[in-house]
XYZ file of C-alpha atoms in Angstrom:
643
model
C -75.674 31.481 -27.172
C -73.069 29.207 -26.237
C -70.777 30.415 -23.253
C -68.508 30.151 -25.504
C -68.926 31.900 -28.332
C -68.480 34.944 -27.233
C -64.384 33.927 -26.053
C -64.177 32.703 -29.387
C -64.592 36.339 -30.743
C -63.071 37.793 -28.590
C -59.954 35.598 -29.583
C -60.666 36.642 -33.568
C -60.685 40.305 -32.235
C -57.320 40.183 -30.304
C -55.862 38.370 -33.273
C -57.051 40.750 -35.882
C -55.892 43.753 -33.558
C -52.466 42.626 -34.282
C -52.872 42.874 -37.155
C -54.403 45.992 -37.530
C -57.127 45.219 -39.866
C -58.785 47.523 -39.707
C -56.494 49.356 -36.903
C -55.919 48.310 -32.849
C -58.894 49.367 -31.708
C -61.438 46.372 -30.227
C -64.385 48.687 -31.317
C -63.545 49.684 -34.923
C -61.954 45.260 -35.503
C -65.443 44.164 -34.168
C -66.901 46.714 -36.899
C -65.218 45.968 -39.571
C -65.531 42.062 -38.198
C -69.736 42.917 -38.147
C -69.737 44.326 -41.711
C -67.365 41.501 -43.191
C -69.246 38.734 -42.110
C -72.980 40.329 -42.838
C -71.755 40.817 -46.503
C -69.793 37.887 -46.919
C -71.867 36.172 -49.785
C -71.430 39.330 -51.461
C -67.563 38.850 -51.587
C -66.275 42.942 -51.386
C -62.749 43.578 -51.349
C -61.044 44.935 -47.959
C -61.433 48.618 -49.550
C -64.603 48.402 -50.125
C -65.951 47.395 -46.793
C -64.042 50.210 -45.005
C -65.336 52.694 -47.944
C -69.081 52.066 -45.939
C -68.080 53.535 -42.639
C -69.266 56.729 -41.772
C -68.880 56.220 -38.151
C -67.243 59.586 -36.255
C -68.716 62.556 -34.957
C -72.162 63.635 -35.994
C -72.495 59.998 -38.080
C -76.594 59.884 -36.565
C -76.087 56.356 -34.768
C -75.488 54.989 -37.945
C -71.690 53.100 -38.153
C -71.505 52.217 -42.141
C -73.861 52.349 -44.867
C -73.530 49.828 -48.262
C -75.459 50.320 -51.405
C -75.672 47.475 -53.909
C -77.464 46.661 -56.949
C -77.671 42.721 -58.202
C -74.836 42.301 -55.724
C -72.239 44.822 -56.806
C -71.435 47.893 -54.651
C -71.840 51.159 -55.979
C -69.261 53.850 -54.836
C -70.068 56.429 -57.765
C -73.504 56.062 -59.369
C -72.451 58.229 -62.909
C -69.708 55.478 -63.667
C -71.637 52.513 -62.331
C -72.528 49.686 -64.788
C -76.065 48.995 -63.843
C -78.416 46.753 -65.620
C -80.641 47.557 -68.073
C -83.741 45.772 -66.494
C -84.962 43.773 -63.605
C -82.224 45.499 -61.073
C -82.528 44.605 -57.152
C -81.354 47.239 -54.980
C -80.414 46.459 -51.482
C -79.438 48.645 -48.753
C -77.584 48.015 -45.532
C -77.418 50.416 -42.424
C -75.686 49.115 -39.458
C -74.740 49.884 -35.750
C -72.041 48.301 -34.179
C -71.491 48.476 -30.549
C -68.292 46.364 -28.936
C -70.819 45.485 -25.963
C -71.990 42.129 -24.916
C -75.637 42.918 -24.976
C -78.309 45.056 -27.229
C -79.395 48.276 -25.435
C -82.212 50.188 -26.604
C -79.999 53.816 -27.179
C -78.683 52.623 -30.450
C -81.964 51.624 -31.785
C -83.776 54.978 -30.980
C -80.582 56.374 -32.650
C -81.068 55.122 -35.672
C -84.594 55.230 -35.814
C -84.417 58.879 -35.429
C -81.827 59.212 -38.087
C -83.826 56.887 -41.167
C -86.834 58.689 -40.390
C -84.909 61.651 -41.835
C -82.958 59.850 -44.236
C -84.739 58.067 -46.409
C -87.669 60.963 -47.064
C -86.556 61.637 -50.279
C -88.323 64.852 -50.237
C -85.860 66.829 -48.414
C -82.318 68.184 -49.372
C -79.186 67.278 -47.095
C -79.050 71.070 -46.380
C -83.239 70.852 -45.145
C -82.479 68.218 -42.236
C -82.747 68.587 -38.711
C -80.627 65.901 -37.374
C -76.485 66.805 -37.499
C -74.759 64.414 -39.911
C -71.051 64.436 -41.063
C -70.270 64.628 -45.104
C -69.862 60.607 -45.437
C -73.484 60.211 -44.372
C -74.721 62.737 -46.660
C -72.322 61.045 -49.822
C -74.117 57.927 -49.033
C -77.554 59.006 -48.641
C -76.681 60.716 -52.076
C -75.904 57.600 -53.833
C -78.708 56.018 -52.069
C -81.552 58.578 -53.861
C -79.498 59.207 -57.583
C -79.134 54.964 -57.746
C -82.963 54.827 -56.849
C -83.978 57.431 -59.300
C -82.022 56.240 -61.742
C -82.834 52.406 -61.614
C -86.680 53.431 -60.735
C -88.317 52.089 -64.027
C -86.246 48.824 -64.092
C -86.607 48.166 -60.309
C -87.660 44.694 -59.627
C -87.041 44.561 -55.933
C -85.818 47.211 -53.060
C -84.816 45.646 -49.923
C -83.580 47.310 -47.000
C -81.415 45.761 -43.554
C -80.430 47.242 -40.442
C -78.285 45.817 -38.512
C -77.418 46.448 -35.215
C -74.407 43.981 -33.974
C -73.097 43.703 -30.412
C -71.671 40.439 -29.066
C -74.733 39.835 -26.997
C -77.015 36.580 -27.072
C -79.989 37.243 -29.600
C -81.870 34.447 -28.705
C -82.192 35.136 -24.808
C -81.453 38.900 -23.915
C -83.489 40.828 -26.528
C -85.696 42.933 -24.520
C -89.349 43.782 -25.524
C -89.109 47.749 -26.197
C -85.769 46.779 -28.278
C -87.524 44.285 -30.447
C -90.702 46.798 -30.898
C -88.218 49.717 -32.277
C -86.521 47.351 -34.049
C -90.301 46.916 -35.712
C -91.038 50.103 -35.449
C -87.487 50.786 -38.111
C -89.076 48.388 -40.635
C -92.934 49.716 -40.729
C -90.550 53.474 -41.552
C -89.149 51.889 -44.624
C -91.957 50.456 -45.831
C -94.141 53.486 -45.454
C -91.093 55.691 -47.548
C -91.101 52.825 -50.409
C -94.015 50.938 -51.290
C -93.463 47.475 -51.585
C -89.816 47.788 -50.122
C -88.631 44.106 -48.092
C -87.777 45.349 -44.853
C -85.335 44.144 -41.940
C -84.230 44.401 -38.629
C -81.564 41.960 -38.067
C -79.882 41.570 -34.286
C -76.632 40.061 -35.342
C -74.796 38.541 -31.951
C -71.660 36.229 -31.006
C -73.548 33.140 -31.878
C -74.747 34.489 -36.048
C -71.391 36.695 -36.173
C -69.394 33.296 -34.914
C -71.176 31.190 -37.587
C -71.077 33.305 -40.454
C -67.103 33.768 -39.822
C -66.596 29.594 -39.521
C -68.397 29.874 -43.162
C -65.495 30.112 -45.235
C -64.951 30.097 -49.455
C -64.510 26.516 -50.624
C -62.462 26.609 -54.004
C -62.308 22.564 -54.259
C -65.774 21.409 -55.563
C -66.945 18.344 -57.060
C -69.311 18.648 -60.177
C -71.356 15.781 -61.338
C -71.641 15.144 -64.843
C -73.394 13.505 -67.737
C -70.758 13.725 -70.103
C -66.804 13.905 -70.126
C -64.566 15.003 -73.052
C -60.633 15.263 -71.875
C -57.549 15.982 -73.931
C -55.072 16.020 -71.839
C -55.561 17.718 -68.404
C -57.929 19.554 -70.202
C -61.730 18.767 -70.049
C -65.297 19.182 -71.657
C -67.958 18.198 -70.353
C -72.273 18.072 -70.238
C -73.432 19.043 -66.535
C -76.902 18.651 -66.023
C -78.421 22.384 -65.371
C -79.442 21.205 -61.440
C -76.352 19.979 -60.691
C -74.312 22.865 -61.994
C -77.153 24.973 -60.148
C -76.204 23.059 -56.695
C -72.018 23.467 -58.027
C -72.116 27.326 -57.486
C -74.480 27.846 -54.543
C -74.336 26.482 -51.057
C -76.880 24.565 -48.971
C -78.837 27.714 -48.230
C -79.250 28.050 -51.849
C -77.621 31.024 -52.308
C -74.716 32.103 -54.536
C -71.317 31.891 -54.179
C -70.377 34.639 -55.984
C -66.830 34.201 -54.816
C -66.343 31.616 -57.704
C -66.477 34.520 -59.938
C -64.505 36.671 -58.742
C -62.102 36.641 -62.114
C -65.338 37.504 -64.323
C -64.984 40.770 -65.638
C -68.377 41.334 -66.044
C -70.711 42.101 -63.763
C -74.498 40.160 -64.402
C -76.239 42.740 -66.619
C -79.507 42.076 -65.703
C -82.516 41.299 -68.011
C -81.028 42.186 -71.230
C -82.024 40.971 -75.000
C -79.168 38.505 -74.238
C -80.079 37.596 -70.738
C -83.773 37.598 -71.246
C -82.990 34.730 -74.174
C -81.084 32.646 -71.808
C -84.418 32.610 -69.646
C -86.723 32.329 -72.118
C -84.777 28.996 -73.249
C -85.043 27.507 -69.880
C -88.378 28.649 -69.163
C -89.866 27.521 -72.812
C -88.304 24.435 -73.939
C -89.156 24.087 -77.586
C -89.217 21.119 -79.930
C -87.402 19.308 -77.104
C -83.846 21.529 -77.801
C -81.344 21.142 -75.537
C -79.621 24.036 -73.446
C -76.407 23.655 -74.701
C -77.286 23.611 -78.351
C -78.123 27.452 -77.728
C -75.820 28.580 -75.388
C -72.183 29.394 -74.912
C -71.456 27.562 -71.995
C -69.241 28.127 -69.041
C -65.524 28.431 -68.893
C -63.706 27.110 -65.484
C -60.164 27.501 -64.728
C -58.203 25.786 -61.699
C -55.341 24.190 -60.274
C -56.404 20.347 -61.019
C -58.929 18.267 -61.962
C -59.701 14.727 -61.446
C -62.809 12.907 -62.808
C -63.519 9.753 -61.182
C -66.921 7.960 -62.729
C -69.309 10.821 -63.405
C -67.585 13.023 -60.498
C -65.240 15.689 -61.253
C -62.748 17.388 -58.223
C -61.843 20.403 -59.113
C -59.377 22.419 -57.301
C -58.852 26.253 -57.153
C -62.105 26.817 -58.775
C -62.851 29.969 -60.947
C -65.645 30.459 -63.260
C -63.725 32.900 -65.789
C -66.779 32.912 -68.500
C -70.311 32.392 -67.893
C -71.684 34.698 -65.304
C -74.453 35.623 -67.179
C -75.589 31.822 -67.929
C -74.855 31.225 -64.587
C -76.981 34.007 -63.002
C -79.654 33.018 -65.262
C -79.442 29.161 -64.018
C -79.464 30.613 -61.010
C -82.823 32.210 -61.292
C -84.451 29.761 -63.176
C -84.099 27.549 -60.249
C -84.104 30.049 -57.031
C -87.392 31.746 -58.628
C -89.682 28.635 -59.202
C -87.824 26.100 -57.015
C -87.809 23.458 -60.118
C -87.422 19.715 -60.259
C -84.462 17.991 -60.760
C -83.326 18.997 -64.523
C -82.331 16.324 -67.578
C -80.872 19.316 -70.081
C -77.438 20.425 -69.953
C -74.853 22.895 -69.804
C -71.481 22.797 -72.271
C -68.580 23.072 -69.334
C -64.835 24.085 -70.323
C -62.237 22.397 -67.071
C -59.085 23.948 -67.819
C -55.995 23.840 -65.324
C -53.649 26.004 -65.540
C -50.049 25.473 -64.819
C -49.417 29.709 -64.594
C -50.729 33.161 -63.859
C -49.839 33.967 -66.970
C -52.203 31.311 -69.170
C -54.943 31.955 -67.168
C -55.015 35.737 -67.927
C -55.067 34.721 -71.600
C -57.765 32.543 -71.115
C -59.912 35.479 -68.932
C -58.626 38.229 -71.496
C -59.734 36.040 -74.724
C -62.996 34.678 -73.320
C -64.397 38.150 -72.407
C -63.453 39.813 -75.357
C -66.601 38.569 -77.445
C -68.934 41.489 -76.151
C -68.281 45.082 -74.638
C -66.423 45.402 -71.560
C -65.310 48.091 -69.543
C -61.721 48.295 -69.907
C -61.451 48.952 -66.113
C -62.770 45.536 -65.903
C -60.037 44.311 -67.296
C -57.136 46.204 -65.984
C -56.188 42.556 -63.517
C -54.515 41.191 -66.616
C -52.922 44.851 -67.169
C -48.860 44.104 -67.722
C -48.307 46.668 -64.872
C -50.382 45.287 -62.679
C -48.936 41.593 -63.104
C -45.355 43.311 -62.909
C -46.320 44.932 -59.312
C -47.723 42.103 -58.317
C -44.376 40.019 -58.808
C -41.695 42.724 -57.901
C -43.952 43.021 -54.231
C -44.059 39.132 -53.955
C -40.549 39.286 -53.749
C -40.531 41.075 -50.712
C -43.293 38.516 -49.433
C -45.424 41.485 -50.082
C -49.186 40.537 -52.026
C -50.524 42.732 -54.877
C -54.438 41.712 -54.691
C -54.883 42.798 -58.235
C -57.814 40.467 -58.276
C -60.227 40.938 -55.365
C -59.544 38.329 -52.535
C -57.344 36.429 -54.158
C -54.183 35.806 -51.340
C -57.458 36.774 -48.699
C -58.679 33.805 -49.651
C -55.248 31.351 -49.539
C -55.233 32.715 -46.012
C -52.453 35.170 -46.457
C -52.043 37.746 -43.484
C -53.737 40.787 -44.310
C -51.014 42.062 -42.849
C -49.070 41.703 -46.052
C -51.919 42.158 -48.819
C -51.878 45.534 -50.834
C -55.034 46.408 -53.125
C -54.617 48.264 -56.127
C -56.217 51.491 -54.687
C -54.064 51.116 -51.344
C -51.207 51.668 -53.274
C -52.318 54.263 -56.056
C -53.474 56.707 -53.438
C -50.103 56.463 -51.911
C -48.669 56.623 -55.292
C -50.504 59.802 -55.487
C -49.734 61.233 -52.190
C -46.070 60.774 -51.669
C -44.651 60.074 -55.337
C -47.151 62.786 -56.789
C -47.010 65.037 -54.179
C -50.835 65.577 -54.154
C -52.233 64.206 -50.545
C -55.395 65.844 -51.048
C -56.410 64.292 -54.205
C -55.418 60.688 -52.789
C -58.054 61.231 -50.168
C -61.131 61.203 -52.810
C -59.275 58.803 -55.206
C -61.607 55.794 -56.075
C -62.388 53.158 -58.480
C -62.928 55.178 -61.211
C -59.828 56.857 -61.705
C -58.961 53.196 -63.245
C -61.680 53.820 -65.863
C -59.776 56.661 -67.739
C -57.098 55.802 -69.391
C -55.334 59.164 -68.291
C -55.571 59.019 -65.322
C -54.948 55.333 -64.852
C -51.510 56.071 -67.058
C -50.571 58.871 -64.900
C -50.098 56.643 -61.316
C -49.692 52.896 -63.029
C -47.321 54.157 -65.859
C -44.878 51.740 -67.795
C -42.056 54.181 -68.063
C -41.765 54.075 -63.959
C -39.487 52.022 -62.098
C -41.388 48.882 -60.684
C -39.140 49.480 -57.295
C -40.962 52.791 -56.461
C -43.841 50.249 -55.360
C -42.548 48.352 -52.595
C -41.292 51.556 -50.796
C -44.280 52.764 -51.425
C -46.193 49.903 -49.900
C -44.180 50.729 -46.952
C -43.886 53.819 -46.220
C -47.934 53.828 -45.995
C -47.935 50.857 -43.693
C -45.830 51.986 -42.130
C -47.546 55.604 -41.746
C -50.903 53.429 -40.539
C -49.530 51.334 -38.292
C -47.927 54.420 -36.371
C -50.797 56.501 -36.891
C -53.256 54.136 -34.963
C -50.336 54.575 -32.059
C -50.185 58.119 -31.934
C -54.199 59.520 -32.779
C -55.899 60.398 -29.969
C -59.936 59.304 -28.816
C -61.483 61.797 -30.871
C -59.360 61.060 -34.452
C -61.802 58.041 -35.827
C -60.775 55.178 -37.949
C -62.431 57.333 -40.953
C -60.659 60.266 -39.366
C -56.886 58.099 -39.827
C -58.155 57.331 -43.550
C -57.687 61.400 -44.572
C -54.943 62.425 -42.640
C -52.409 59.244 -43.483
C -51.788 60.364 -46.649
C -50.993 64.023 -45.950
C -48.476 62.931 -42.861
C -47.006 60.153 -45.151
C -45.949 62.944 -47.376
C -45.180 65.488 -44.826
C -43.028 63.398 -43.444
C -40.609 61.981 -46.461
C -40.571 65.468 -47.618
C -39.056 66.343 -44.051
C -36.688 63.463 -44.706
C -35.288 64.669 -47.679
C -35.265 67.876 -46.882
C -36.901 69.261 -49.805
C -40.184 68.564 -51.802
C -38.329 68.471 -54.973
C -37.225 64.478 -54.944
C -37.939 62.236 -57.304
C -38.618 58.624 -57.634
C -35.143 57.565 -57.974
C -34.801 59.280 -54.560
C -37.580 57.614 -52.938
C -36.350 54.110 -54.662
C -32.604 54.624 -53.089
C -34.417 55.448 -49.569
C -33.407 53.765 -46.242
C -37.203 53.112 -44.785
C -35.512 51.850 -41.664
C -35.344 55.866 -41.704
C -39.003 55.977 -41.690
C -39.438 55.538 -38.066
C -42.528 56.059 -35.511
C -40.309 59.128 -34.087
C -40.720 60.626 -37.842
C -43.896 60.309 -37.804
C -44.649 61.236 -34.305
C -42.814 64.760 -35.248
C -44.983 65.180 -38.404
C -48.248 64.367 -36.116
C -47.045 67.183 -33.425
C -46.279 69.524 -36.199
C -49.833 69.291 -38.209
C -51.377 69.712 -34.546
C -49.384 73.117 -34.826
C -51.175 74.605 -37.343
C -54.054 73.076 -38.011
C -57.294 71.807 -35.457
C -57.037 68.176 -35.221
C -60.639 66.744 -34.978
C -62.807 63.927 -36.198
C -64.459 66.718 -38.733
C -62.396 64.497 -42.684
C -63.808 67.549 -44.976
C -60.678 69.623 -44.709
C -58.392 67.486 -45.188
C -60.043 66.191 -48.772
C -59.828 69.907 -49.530
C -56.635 71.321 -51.994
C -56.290 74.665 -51.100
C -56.056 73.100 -47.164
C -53.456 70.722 -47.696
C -51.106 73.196 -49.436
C -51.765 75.851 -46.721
C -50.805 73.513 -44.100
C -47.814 71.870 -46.153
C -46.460 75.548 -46.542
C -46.932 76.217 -43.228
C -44.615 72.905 -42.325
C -42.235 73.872 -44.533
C -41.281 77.204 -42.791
C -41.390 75.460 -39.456
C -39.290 72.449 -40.601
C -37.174 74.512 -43.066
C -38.046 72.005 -46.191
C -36.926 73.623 -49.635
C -38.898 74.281 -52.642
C -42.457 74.245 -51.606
C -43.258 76.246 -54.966
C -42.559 73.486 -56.697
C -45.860 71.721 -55.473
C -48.015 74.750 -55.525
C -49.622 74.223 -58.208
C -52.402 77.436 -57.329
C -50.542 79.883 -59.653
C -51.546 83.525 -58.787
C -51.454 85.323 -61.788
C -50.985 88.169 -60.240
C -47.493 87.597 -59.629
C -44.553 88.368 -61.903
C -45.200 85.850 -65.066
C -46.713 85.437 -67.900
C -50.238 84.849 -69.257
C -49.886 81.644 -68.446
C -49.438 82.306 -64.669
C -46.916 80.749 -64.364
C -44.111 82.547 -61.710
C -40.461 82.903 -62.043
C -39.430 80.561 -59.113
C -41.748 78.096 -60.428
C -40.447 78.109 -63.929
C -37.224 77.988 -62.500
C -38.336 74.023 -60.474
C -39.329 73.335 -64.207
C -35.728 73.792 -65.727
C -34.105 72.407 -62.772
C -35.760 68.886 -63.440
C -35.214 68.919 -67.213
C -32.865 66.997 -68.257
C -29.755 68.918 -70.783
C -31.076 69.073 -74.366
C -32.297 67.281 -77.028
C -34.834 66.224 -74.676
C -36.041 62.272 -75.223
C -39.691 62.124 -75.993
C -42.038 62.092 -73.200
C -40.061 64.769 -70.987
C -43.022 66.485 -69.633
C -44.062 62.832 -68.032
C -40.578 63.200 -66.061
C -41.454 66.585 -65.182
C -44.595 65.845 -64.168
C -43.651 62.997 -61.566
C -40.584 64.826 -60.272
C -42.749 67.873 -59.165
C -45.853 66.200 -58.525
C -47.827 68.348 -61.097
C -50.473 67.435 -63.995
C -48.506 66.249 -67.275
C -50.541 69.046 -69.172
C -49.188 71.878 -66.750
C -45.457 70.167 -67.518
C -46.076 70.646 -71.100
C -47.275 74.597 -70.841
C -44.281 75.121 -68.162
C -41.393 73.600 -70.789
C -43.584 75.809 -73.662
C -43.330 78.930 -71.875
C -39.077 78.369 -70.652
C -38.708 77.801 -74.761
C -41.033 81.147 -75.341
C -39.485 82.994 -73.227
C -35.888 81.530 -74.820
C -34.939 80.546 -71.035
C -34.174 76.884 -72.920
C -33.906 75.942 -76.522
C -36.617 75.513 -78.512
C -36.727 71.629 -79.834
C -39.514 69.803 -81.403
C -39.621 66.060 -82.074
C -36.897 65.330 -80.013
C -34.253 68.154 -82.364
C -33.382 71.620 -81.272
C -34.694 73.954 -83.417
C -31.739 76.897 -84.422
C-alpha cells in the first residue's frame, strides 16, 4: 500500500463526517464508505445500503448483510420480482473495523456466527449464538429467497468481507488468511457448488474502487447513422455496444440503466429468444431484423465519422437485450461481432420529455406500477417545489448522487415518506418498518404521496428530519448505534413538533405555516432527556418498531410536557369504554367533529380527517358514520344533507 493511501481516506472520511453521511462517527462513515464502494457496480441507492447494517449489540461480528438476485437487492422476498429462470443469487457479509490493520478477532467472529447461520436446518429461535432482530430479518430473507429461487438457481455465490484500512498486500498474517479459508470451505460444505469468498478489502482496493467513478459521456462506434434533427438512429455492431455498457474489467455498468423500469427477468420465453438468436444465427438473419432494439436518452449527441459522443447517457429501453448481449459475450468470450443492434439517440431538452419517452417505451409489456411511480406527477411536483429550496428529490436512484450534489442536500423518496408518516401522520412506529413496498399499493402509496396535499408540507418536512438527524448524532450516547438513531428519529421528530405546538391535534396547514428556525437542537435535546424518562434507552431497535410502545411512551410525554389531545392519536380503542359497537369513545368522537369542517361536507372529508388526526382513512369514515348515527352531526350523503 502506498503511504499514502491511507491519508487519502482518511481525508474522504473527515469530509463525509461533515456531512453526516451516514452520521459523525469515523467508524460507522468508514462502514458505510466499505459497503458503498464493495457494491458499487451494483449501483444501490443511499437507503438501501444503510437498510444492510445490522451492526449494534448482539449483531455476531457481522456489520451488514446484502442479498441480491441478478443484481437487484431484495428487502422483502413476497413482493420481490424475481426471474423466472436462470437466477444468480449473491450474498455479502461484511466486517468493518476503523483500524489500520486486519486482526484475527473479527475473523473468528464471524466464523463462529456463519457456521450457525447459514445451516438452514435450524430455526432463529434453535441458535446458540445471541443475535439482534436485523440479523435474524436478514438471515430470513436469505433462506425464503433460496427456497424460493431453488429450482431456477443457476449460480449461488457468497463474499465476506472484512475491511479495515490496513495494507492487504503486506500485513495479512498467516492464522488470518487460514480462517479467512477456513469461512469459505463452511459455505461450500452448507451449499454444494456455492462460489465462495474471502475478500480483505484495505486503503489501497477501498481507495481504488472510490477513484472509479460513473462515466455518463460515452462514445459508441457505429456502422450506421440515421439523424433527423438532434435525433438519431443508428446500427451498432453487437461487440461494440457490448464494450459501450461495460468497463475494461468487463463488467456491467448497470448505472446506465438506472431509468429502466424493469428489472432483467431472467431466462424467460422472451429472453431465452434473444439468446437463442445470437447463439443460432439462421439463414444469415441479422439481429436487428428480430429485435426491438435499444432506446438511449441524453443531454447531446455528436457523431463525428462512425463515432458518436453521447452525453448524460441513459439506456431507458433495452435492458433485457442488453443483459442478453451481455451474456452472449461475458459467457463464451466471443470474437469480434459483424451483426447489429437497432439504437434510438434521443436528447432531450427537459425532464418532462424524457419521462414520456421512459413511460411510453415501457408500456409494451407488464410492469409493476411501483416501477413506474419516478414519472408519478407527485413525485415530479416534490421534486421541483424542494429544488427550490436547493433541496434534491432523488426520485430516480442516484440521479443528483451522481452530478456530484452534496448528499447533504439529497432526499430519497422513502426518506421523506417515513417522515411523512411520522410527523404529518402521527404514526412514528409504522415509519420505522416502512419500505419499498408500501409504493406498490396504490392505497397506501395515495395515503402519504396524495394529490389533494399541499406540495409545501414537503420541504418542512425534509427539514424537520434533518434536522432531527443531524442533532440526534450530537446528543446519542456510545451505546445508541447508527441502526439504533434509524428507530428512534422518527418518534423524537414527532415528539418534539407535537411539544411545539402544544397539542397533537395540528394539521398540515400548521406544520406548513411553522417557523423551523423553532426547531432547534435545545428542542430536541429536551425531547431526548424526556424519552430517557420513561423509557430504557439502549441499542436493543425492537421496541421502538412496536405500536402499542410508541403510544405508551407518547402518552407518557404528554402528561409530563402537558401536550393536549393525545386521544386523538390513540388509535387502540378499548371497547370497553363508554361507546358504541364500534369502539369508538366519546372524547375520541369528539377529535372527529372538531376537525370536520361545517356541513355539506366536500367529497373526500374523511381524507382530511384522516391526515389531521393521523388515523387510517377507513377509521375516518366509521368515526363521521357513527357522529351521523348517533345524530351528533347531520346525516349527508353525496355531498347533500339528508332532512
Amino acid at each position: 500500500m502506498a503511504k499514502n493511501d491511507l491519508i487519502l481516506i482518511d481525508s474522504i472520511i473527515e469530509e463525509r463526517v461533515s456531512e453526516n453521511l451516514p452520521s459523525n462517527r469515523k467508524d460507522e462513515v468508514f462502514e458505510f464508505l466499505s459497503y458503498e464502494q464493495v457494491l458499487k457496480e451494483y449501483d444501490l441507492s443511499a437507503d438501501d445500503i444503510k437498510s444492510g447494517s445490522v451492526d449494534g449489540r448482539n449483531d455476531g461480528g457481522i456489520d451488514a448483510i446484502y442479498i441480491l438476485v441478478n443484481g437487484h437487492l431484495i428487502s422483502d422476498v413476497k413482493n420481490a420480482l424475481l426471474p423466472k429462470s436462470n437466477a444468480n443469487l449473491e450474498v455479502f457479509f461484511f466486517t468493518c473495523k476503523h483500524r489500520d490493520v486486519f486482526k484475527q478477532d473479527p475473523v473468528n467472529s464471524i466464523c463462529t456466527s456463519l457456521q450457525e447461520l447459514l445451516d438452514f436446518s435450524k430455526e432463529n429461535k434453535n441458535l446458540d449464538g445471541q443475535y439482534n432482530e436485523d440479523i435474524f430479518e436478514k438471515r430470513n430473507i436469505f433462506i425464503a429467497t433460496y427456497k424460493k429461487i431453488a429450482i431456477i438457481l443457476e449460480r449461488l455465490s457468497i463474499k465476506v468481507i472484512f475491511a479495515s484500512r490496513g495494507d492487504v498486500r503486506h500485513e495479512l498474517g498467516d492464522n488470518v488468511e487460514a480462517r479467512a479459508k477456513q469461512i469459505e470451505t463452511i459455505c461450500k460444505e452448507y451449499f454444494s457448488g456455492c462460489d465462495a469468498k474471502f475478500e480483505f478489502w484495505g486503503a489501497e482496493e477501498i481507495l481504488a474502487a472510490y477513484r472509479k467513478k460513473a462515466d455518463y459521456s460515452l462514445i459508441l462506434n457505429v456502422k450506421e447513422c440515421l439523424s433527423h434533427g438532434k435525433q438519431m438512429v443508428v446500427l451498432a455492431s453487437l461487440s461494440d455496444y457490448f464494450k459501450f455498457i461495460t468497463y475494461e474489467d468487463k463488467k456491467m455498468r448497470k448505472y446506465l440503466f438506472d431509468s429502466n423500469v424493469r428489472d432483467f427477468m431472467g431466462i424467460n420465453a422472451v429472453n431465452g429468444d434473444i439468446l437463442d438468436t445470437l447463439e443460432n444465427r439462421k439463414n444469415n438473419e441479422d439481429f436487428w431484423w428480430l429485435n426491438n432494439g435499444i432506446t438511449i436518452l441524453c443531454s447531446s449527441a455528436v457523431a463525428i465519422g462512425k463515432s458518436i459522443t453521447i452525453e448524460n447517457v441513459q439506456i431507458v429501453n433495452g435492458l433485457q437485450t442488453s443483459e442478453c448481449i451481455y451474456r452472449y459475450f461475458v459467457g463464451d468470450e466471443h470474437e469480434q461481432e459483424d451483426r447489429v443492434v437497432l439504437i434510438k439517440i434521443l436528447p432531450c431538452d427537459t425532464i418532462a420529455i424524457a419521462d414520456d419517452i421512459t413511460r411510453s417505451t415501457n408500456n409494451q409489456t407488464e410492469v409493476m406500477s411501483s416501477s413506474l411511480r419516478a414519472t408519478d406527477k407527485i413525485q415530479e411536483d416534490i421534486e421541483d417545489i424542494l429544488k427550490k429550496e436547493d433541496m434534491y428529490y432523488e426520485r430516480r436512484v442516484n440521479y443528483y448522487v451522481n452530478q456530484g450534489i452534496s448528499t447533504e442536500k439529497i432526499y430519497t423518496p422513502l426518506y421523506l415518506a417515513r417522515g411523512y408518516m411520522a410527523v404529518v401522520l402521527k404514526r412514528p412506529y409504522n415509519a420505522v418498518t416502512l419500505k419499498q413496498k408500501f409504493m406498490r399499493k396504490q392505497s397506501s402509496y395515495e395515503e402519504i404521496f396524495s394529490e389533494d396535499e399541499d406540495l409545501r408540507v414537503w420541504s418542512i418536512v425534509a427539514k424537520i428530519m434533518r434536522k432531527t438527524d443531524d442533532y440526534m448524532n450530537l446528543l446519542r450516547d456510545d451505546i445508541c448505534g447508527e441502526r439504533f438513531l434509524r428507530n428512534v428519529r422518527y418518534q423524537v421528530a414527532f415528539l418534539t413538533i407535537s411539544r411545539l405546538f402544544k397539542t397533537f391535534t395540528y394539521s398540515s396547514n400548521d406544520i406548513i405555516s411553522f417557523d423551523i428556525d423553532r426547531y432547534t437542537f435545545d428542542e430536541v435535546k429536551k425531547t431526548w432527556l424526556d424519552l430517557q424518562k420513561v423509557t430504557n434507552i439502549d441499542s436493543r431497535c425492537a421496541t421502538w418498531r412496536s405500536k402499542s410502545v410508541s403510544l405508551e411512551i407518547t402518552k407518557s410525554i404528554a402528561d409530563i410536557e402537558k401536550i393536549k389531545n393525545f386521544v386523538a392519536i390513540d388509535t387502540i380503542q378499548n371497547k370497553k369504554k363508554k361507546g358504541g359497537k364500534n369502539g369508538f369513545t366519546d372524547e375520541f368522537l369528539e377529535e372527529v367533529k372538531k376537525n370536520l369542517p361545517a356541513q355539506p361536507w366536500p367529497k373526500g372529508v374523511h381524507l382530511t380527517v384522516s391526515r389531521k388526526m393521523g388515523i387510517s382513512p377507513q377509521k375516518a369514515t366509521k368515526a363521521i358514520g357513527e357522529l351521523m348515527k348517533r345524530n351528533i352531526v347531520k346525516r349527508q350523503k353525496n355531498g347533500q344533507i339528508i332532512e
